[in-house]
Amino acid sequence: SFGDCSTAEGMPMFEILVAWSGGIWWSILFSGFTFMMTIGIFNVISALFVESTLVTAWELTADKQRQRLESPQRWSTNIMMLLMALLSHVWPGDDEFLEALSTGTLTVGLLEKLRDVEINRSLFDEVLENDEHAQRALHEMDIPRADRRYLSEILDPNNSGTIGIFELVDGLRRLRGKSRRSDIIA
């Protein structure tokens, strides 16, 4: 039968090789060849299996990360949490505006007020360092921890000392996730 090391009469191959003119050396050579082929084929099969498993795991992880980054619910919830944390320090007594922002009932006047907001970089850094909601929002938006220390510098490209709402939202959208080759060019 296939894989059996004996003749049709049941005599082991090793005895035939020893009895054959080559003697013990042919038996050792045959055993070594069989061993090397078995181990070699097993290693190739194992390597292919491990490689395909790792590729599949990487693809699943990348797909999960892509879905996380493209989730509009995740983005809107966390950008609102960050804006609320920042704006509560910019306008500490303006409960009407913060309530309208949190409920999504902004009037035209309040929208214009929001559009014209300029957040001082030192205040921005202070809020990101001390406010738990701001830190959690950045974490949930997948802003790398290494970028958070210099976030005010990154989000103020014209070095005006302040960060506008549009600069903030656009900059955070671009910073999400791992760095890509296109990020270096942009």
XYZ file of N, CA and C in Angstrom:
558
model
N 0.839 -1.183 0.000
C 0.000 0.000 0.000
C 0.881 1.242 0.000
N 0.250 2.400 -0.264
C 0.983 3.647 -0.373
C 1.565 4.038 0.986
N 2.827 4.357 1.020
C 3.479 4.793 2.248
C 4.004 3.662 3.106
N 3.717 2.423 2.742
C 4.194 1.275 3.500
C 5.617 0.966 3.065
N 6.510 0.725 4.001
C 7.910 0.451 3.680
C 8.181 -1.050 3.667
N 7.361 -1.775 2.938
C 7.587 -3.219 2.820
C 7.181 -3.664 1.418
N 7.634 -4.846 1.061
C 7.306 -5.399 -0.248
C 5.907 -6.004 -0.211
N 5.439 -6.460 -1.356
C 4.120 -7.085 -1.436
C 4.056 -8.342 -0.581
N 5.208 -9.014 -0.400
C 5.237 -10.235 0.418
C 5.323 -9.916 1.902
N 5.473 -8.613 2.277
C 5.537 -8.229 3.683
C 6.935 -8.076 4.222
N 7.958 -8.232 3.380
C 9.333 -8.100 3.848
C 9.703 -6.610 3.934
N 10.216 -6.128 5.090
C 10.579 -4.718 5.235
C 11.667 -4.317 4.235
N 11.576 -3.073 3.745
C 12.540 -2.556 2.764
C 13.957 -2.522 3.324
N 14.087 -2.284 4.617
C 15.412 -2.199 5.208
C 16.153 -3.533 5.080
N 15.426 -4.638 5.278
C 16.058 -5.951 5.147
C 16.483 -6.205 3.709
N 15.660 -5.758 2.760
C 16.012 -5.945 1.350
C 17.262 -5.152 1.033
N 17.344 -3.909 1.524
C 18.514 -3.064 1.257
C 19.776 -3.625 1.905
N 19.638 -4.173 3.117
C 20.807 -4.758 3.775
C 21.237 -6.017 3.039
N 20.243 -6.847 2.619
C 20.562 -8.084 1.918
C 21.076 -7.803 0.508
N 20.717 -6.696 -0.065
C 21.148 -6.315 -1.396
C 22.638 -6.051 -1.371
N 23.258 -5.884 -2.479
C 24.715 -5.799 -2.538
C 25.282 -4.596 -1.799
N 24.474 -3.523 -1.545
C 24.993 -2.326 -0.896
C 25.145 -2.492 0.590
N 24.419 -3.370 1.194
C 24.540 -3.621 2.614
C 23.959 -2.502 3.467
N 24.562 -2.300 4.610
C 24.084 -1.352 5.621
C 24.119 0.090 5.125
N 25.056 0.421 4.248
C 25.177 1.813 3.744
C 23.977 2.224 2.912
N 23.458 1.297 2.098
C 22.254 1.619 1.326
C 21.064 1.786 2.256
N 21.022 1.014 3.311
C 19.936 1.123 4.279
C 19.972 2.489 4.981
N 21.166 2.913 5.377
C 21.323 4.227 6.026
C 20.979 5.345 5.046
N 21.433 5.232 3.801
C 21.129 6.238 2.782
C 19.621 6.319 2.532
N 18.965 5.156 2.433
C 17.508 5.143 2.218
C 16.780 5.764 3.399
N 17.182 5.419 4.612
C 16.545 5.970 5.813
C 16.742 7.486 5.870
N 17.936 7.956 5.571
C 18.210 9.395 5.563
C 17.396 10.121 4.515
N 17.309 9.548 3.322
C 16.537 10.151 2.243
C 15.063 10.243 2.634
N 14.512 9.163 3.179
C 13.112 9.140 3.596
C 12.862 10.173 4.692
N 13.763 10.235 5.654
C 13.625 11.192 6.749
C 13.656 12.637 6.231
N 14.613 12.970 5.385
C 14.759 14.325 4.855
C 13.560 14.719 3.997
N 13.080 13.813 3.190
C 11.923 14.123 2.353
C 10.679 14.341 3.206
N 10.482 13.513 4.202
C 9.314 13.641 5.071
C 9.360 14.969 5.820
N 10.492 15.273 6.448
C 10.634 16.523 7.201
C 10.550 17.721 6.254
N 11.189 17.638 5.110
C 11.176 18.743 4.150
C 9.780 19.048 3.652
N 9.045 18.045 3.272
C 7.681 18.256 2.781
C 6.785 18.779 3.896
N 6.950 18.238 5.108
C 6.167 18.708 6.240
C 6.451 20.188 6.510
N 7.701 20.597 6.465
C 8.046 21.998 6.704
C 7.467 22.917 5.632
N 7.495 22.498 4.397
C 6.917 23.312 3.326
C 5.416 23.476 3.535
N 4.733 22.387 3.836
C 3.292 22.446 4.066
C 2.985 23.328 5.275
N 3.750 23.173 6.341
C 3.549 23.996 7.541
C 3.782 25.469 7.238
N 4.828 25.780 6.496
C 5.128 27.174 6.159
C 4.009 27.798 5.331
N 3.478 27.044 4.378
C 2.371 27.559 3.571
C 1.133 27.813 4.423
N 0.857 26.898 5.340
C -0.293 27.062 6.222
C -0.126 28.280 7.121
N 1.043 28.431 7.735
C 1.297 29.558 8.628
C 1.225 30.879 7.855
N 1.804 30.902 6.664
C 1.777 32.127 5.868
C 0.351 32.519 5.494
N -0.439 31.566 5.053
C -1.818 31.892 4.677
C -2.624 32.328 5.902
N -2.366 31.747 7.057
C -3.053 32.147 8.282
C -2.683 33.572 8.669
N -1.396 33.919 8.591
C -0.967 35.275 8.935
C -1.504 36.311 7.955
N -1.530 35.985 6.686
C -2.071 36.914 5.686
C -3.552 37.152 5.941
N -4.287 36.107 6.225
C -5.718 36.244 6.501
C -5.953 37.063 7.762
N -5.174 36.819 8.796
C -5.310 37.589 10.039
C -5.005 39.067 9.791
N -3.975 39.367 9.010
C -3.627 40.751 8.706
C -4.752 41.419 7.911
N -5.318 40.708 6.939
C -6.403 41.265 6.136
C -7.638 41.548 6.991
N -7.955 40.655 7.914
C -9.097 40.873 8.799
C -8.866 42.077 9.711
N -7.655 42.210 10.221
C -7.323 43.347 11.078
C -7.395 44.650 10.290
N -6.861 44.657 9.087
C -6.896 45.864 8.250
C -8.333 46.231 7.893
N -9.169 45.250 7.601
C -10.562 45.513 7.269
C -11.314 46.072 8.477
N -11.059 45.516 9.636
C -11.695 46.003 10.861
C -11.272 47.443 11.137
N -9.989 47.759 10.965
C -9.492 49.114 11.179
C -10.108 50.083 10.162
N -10.220 49.661 8.913
C -10.816 50.502 7.876
C -12.273 50.807 8.209
N -13.019 49.795 8.645
C -14.414 50.005 9.016
C -14.524 50.961 10.201
N -13.606 50.823 11.127
C -13.589 51.702 12.309
C -13.333 53.151 11.894
N -12.368 53.351 10.993
C -12.034 54.704 10.560
C -13.116 55.319 9.680
N -13.859 54.505 8.960
C -14.886 55.012 8.050
C -16.270 55.123 8.694
N -16.372 54.816 9.964
C -17.672 54.858 10.638
C -18.093 56.312 10.900
N -19.151 56.771 10.221
C -19.587 58.154 10.454
C -20.142 58.355 11.868
N -20.737 57.331 12.436
C -21.271 57.418 13.797
C -20.134 57.643 14.798
N -19.080 56.880 14.666
C -17.926 56.992 15.558
C -17.298 58.382 15.429
N -17.124 58.841 14.189
C -16.508 60.138 13.953
C -17.365 61.265 14.541
N -18.649 61.283 14.226
C -19.501 62.387 14.676
C -19.637 62.424 16.194
N -19.775 61.268 16.810
C -19.900 61.211 18.270
C -18.653 61.756 18.940
N -17.500 61.336 18.476
C -16.257 61.725 19.139
C -15.813 63.139 18.803
N -16.083 63.612 17.593
C -15.727 65.000 17.277
C -16.614 65.941 18.084
N -17.880 65.560 18.303
C -18.766 66.376 19.141
C -18.300 66.372 20.593
N -17.850 65.220 21.080
C -17.347 65.145 22.447
C -16.127 66.058 22.613
N -15.236 66.047 21.634
C -14.053 66.903 21.691
C -14.441 68.373 21.582
N -15.332 68.711 20.651
C -15.773 70.102 20.521
C -16.437 70.608 21.799
N -17.263 69.781 22.409
C -17.915 70.183 23.659
C -16.880 70.446 24.747
N -15.864 69.593 24.835
C -14.820 69.796 25.844
C -14.052 71.087 25.575
N -13.726 71.342 24.321
C -12.973 72.555 23.981
C -13.820 73.809 24.157
N -15.040 73.789 23.630
C -15.878 74.987 23.663
C -16.379 75.307 25.064
N -16.481 74.321 25.929
C -16.869 74.613 27.314
C -15.768 75.401 28.021
N -14.533 75.341 27.527
C -13.444 76.151 28.084
C -13.302 77.484 27.351
N -13.694 77.517 26.091
C -13.638 78.770 25.330
C -14.738 79.713 25.812
N -15.970 79.192 25.974
C -17.116 79.969 26.458
C -17.663 79.286 27.716
N -17.018 79.475 28.854
C -17.438 78.737 30.050
C -18.859 79.032 30.526
N -19.395 80.208 30.250
C -20.730 80.521 30.757
C -21.827 80.449 29.712
N -21.525 80.064 28.499
C -22.512 80.079 27.417
C -23.227 78.724 27.322
N -24.145 78.523 28.272
C -24.869 77.252 28.327
C -25.823 77.086 27.150
N -26.366 78.209 26.657
C -27.303 78.136 25.524
C -26.613 77.543 24.295
N -25.420 78.020 24.012
C -24.688 77.540 22.845
C -24.306 76.072 23.010
N -23.782 75.716 24.180
C -23.361 74.326 24.406
C -24.549 73.375 24.363
N -25.693 73.801 24.886
C -26.897 72.965 24.841
C -27.369 72.787 23.400
N -27.366 73.884 22.639
C -27.780 73.805 21.232
C -26.831 72.927 20.434
N -25.532 73.008 20.735
C -24.543 72.186 20.040
C -24.739 70.709 20.369
N -24.979 70.399 21.629
C -25.121 68.994 22.029
C -26.418 68.376 21.503
N -27.454 69.186 21.325
C -28.721 68.639 20.824
C -28.863 68.770 19.313
N -27.968 69.528 18.682
C -28.029 69.693 17.232
C -29.063 70.706 16.790
N -29.407 71.647 17.657
C -30.422 72.653 17.350
C -29.805 74.044 17.227
N -28.734 74.136 16.481
C -28.051 75.418 16.312
C -28.835 76.320 15.362
N -28.927 77.576 15.723
C -29.534 78.572 14.843
C -28.454 79.127 13.923
N -28.861 79.924 12.973
C -27.897 80.520 12.039
C -26.886 81.368 12.798
N -27.353 82.132 13.759
C -26.453 82.971 14.553
C -25.432 82.148 15.327
N -25.894 81.052 15.919
C -24.983 80.189 16.662
C -24.006 79.463 15.731
N -24.472 79.110 14.535
C -23.570 78.493 13.554
C -22.478 79.462 13.127
N -22.825 80.721 12.935
C -21.818 81.720 12.579
C -20.833 81.924 13.726
N -21.345 81.893 14.948
C -20.480 82.013 16.119
C -19.502 80.834 16.173
N -20.000 79.650 15.873
C -19.154 78.458 15.855
C -18.116 78.542 14.736
N -18.535 79.020 13.580
C -17.624 79.138 12.442
C -16.461 80.082 12.748
N -16.727 81.129 13.525
C -15.712 82.142 13.812
C -14.848 81.812 15.024
N -15.057 80.675 15.651
C -14.287 80.319 16.848
C -12.815 80.110 16.493
N -11.957 80.708 17.289
C -10.515 80.496 17.201
C -10.058 80.076 18.592
N -9.514 78.872 18.713
C -9.090 78.333 20.002
C -7.602 78.586 20.161
N -7.241 79.245 21.255
C -5.839 79.530 21.549
C -5.095 78.206 21.727
N -3.884 78.121 21.172
C -3.129 76.858 21.224
C -2.815 76.431 22.649
N -2.513 77.363 23.538
C -2.205 76.992 24.922
C -3.450 76.436 25.615
N -4.617 77.038 25.347
C -5.863 76.507 25.901
C -6.154 75.126 25.321
N -5.917 74.962 24.039
C -6.122 73.674 23.370
C -5.257 72.595 24.031
N -3.980 72.902 24.240
C -3.078 71.938 24.880
C -3.515 71.615 26.300
N -3.960 72.630 27.024
C -4.401 72.428 28.405
C -5.627 71.522 28.468
N -6.582 71.756 27.583
C -7.797 70.938 27.569
C -7.452 69.497 27.195
N -6.602 69.307 26.189
C -6.250 67.941 25.789
C -5.481 67.205 26.882
N -4.737 67.946 27.667
C -3.943 67.309 28.718
C -4.773 66.967 29.945
N -5.781 67.800 30.266
C -6.490 67.654 31.534
C -7.921 67.135 31.422
N -8.544 67.248 30.288
C -9.952 66.863 30.158
C -10.081 65.403 29.720
N -10.739 64.604 30.547
C -10.896 63.175 30.251
C -11.735 62.935 28.995
N -12.762 63.766 28.792
C -13.620 63.602 27.607
C -12.827 63.854 26.330
N -11.969 64.862 26.361
C -11.154 65.172 25.180
C -10.170 64.027 24.904
N -9.557 63.495 25.950
C -8.603 62.393 25.778
C -9.298 61.148 25.243
N -10.481 60.850 25.778
C -11.223 59.676 25.312
C -11.665 59.857 23.858
N -12.086 61.075 23.504
C -12.509 61.339 22.123
C -11.346 61.132 21.160
N -10.164 61.627 21.499
C -8.993 61.433 20.637
C -8.638 59.961 20.516
N -8.739 59.251 21.621
C -8.449 57.814 21.594
C -9.436 57.085 20.691
N -10.711 57.401 20.824
C -11.743 56.742 20.021
C -11.673 57.123 18.546
N -11.094 58.289 18.249
C -10.940 58.696 16.848
C -9.642 58.151 16.255
N -8.908 57.363 17.025
C -7.653 56.742 16.582
C -6.600 57.779 16.210
N -6.523 58.837 16.993
C -5.442 59.805 16.841
C -4.255 59.222 17.602
N -3.149 58.954 16.920
C -2.007 58.322 17.594
C -1.530 59.138 18.800
N -1.205 58.443 19.866
C -0.758 59.085 21.097
C 0.486 59.945 20.852
N 1.353 59.521 19.956
C 2.565 60.285 19.664
C 2.240 61.635 19.028
N 1.140 61.726 18.291
C 0.759 62.984 17.643
C 0.048 63.936 18.595
N -0.465 63.461 19.704
C -1.268 64.289 20.600
C -0.429 65.384 21.266
N 0.804 65.102 21.538
C 1.675 66.073 22.208
C 1.870 67.319 21.346
N 1.938 67.133 20.041
C 2.179 68.249 19.122
C 0.936 68.591 18.303
N -0.208 68.202 18.805
C -1.442 68.377 18.042
C -1.739 69.850 17.748
N -1.494 70.721 18.707
C -1.779 72.141 18.457
C -0.871 72.693 17.361
N 0.361 72.229 17.297
C 1.263 72.668 16.229
C 0.838 72.096 14.883
N 0.407 70.851 14.891
C -0.016 70.200 13.648
C -1.276 70.858 13.097
N -2.207 71.210 13.989
C -3.492 71.756 13.551
C -3.453 73.254 13.280
N -2.334 73.895 13.538
C -2.181 75.326 13.255
C -1.102 75.496 12.192
N -1.430 75.165 10.943
C -0.393 75.168 9.906
C 0.149 76.557 9.562
N -0.631 77.602 9.804
C -0.157 78.943 9.473
C 0.512 79.635 10.659
N 0.674 78.925 11.782
C 1.333 79.437 13.000
C 0.732 80.745 13.484
N -0.580 80.836 13.443
C -1.262 82.044 13.913
C -1.419 82.058 15.428
N -1.208 80.935 16.071
C -1.370 80.843 17.522
C -2.758 80.403 17.929
N -3.645 80.271 16.938
C -5.008 79.817 17.220
C -5.391 78.718 16.226
N -6.390 77.947 16.613
C -6.886 76.855 15.769
C -8.364 77.107 15.510
N -8.714 77.254 14.248
C -10.113 77.431 13.871
C -10.836 76.094 13.860
N -12.158 76.156 13.913
C -12.966 74.935 13.936
C -12.740 74.100 12.677
N -12.678 74.760 11.526
C -12.473 74.014 10.283
C -11.083 73.383 10.237
N -10.073 74.104 10.728
C -8.717 73.541 10.810
C -8.703 72.330 11.739
N -9.416 72.446 12.850
C -9.477 71.363 13.826
C -10.115 70.110 13.235
N -11.288 70.264 12.656
C -12.023 69.110 12.124
C -11.268 68.474 10.962
N -10.791 69.299 10.031
C -10.070 68.766 8.876
C -8.754 68.108 9.290
N -8.029 68.746 10.198
C -6.755 68.186 10.652
C -6.926 66.861 11.377
N -7.928 66.768 12.250
C -8.170 65.512 12.973
C -8.606 64.408 12.022
N -9.400 64.766 11.024
C -9.826 63.758 10.044
C -8.616 63.173 9.322
N -7.640 64.011 9.033
C -6.447 63.544 8.319
C -5.491 62.752 9.212
N -5.500 63.021 10.495
C -4.570 62.360 11.416
C -5.028 60.979 11.863
N -6.259 60.641 11.617
C -6.799 59.384 12.131
C -6.064 58.180 11.556
N -5.836 57.177 12.409
C -5.242 55.923 11.959
C -3.740 56.021 11.806
N -3.187 54.983 11.202
C -1.735 54.912 11.000
C -1.312 55.807 9.842
N -0.088 56.269 9.903
C 0.441 57.115 8.830
C 0.558 56.310 7.553
N 0.244 56.982 6.442
C 0.337 56.357 5.139
C 1.331 57.136 4.294
N 1.735 56.563 3.206
C 2.678 57.205 2.297
C 2.128 58.541 1.798
N 0.841 58.610 1.527
C 0.246 59.839 1.013
C 0.256 60.958 2.068
N 0.316 60.613 3.354
C 0.373 61.624 4.399
C 1.676 62.410 4.347
N 2.742 61.776 3.930
C 4.030 62.439 3.860
C 4.022 63.485 2.760
N 3.394 63.179 1.648
C 3.328 64.097 0.526
C 2.420 65.278 0.837
N 1.280 64.996 1.478
C 0.332 66.049 1.807
C 0.904 66.921 2.900
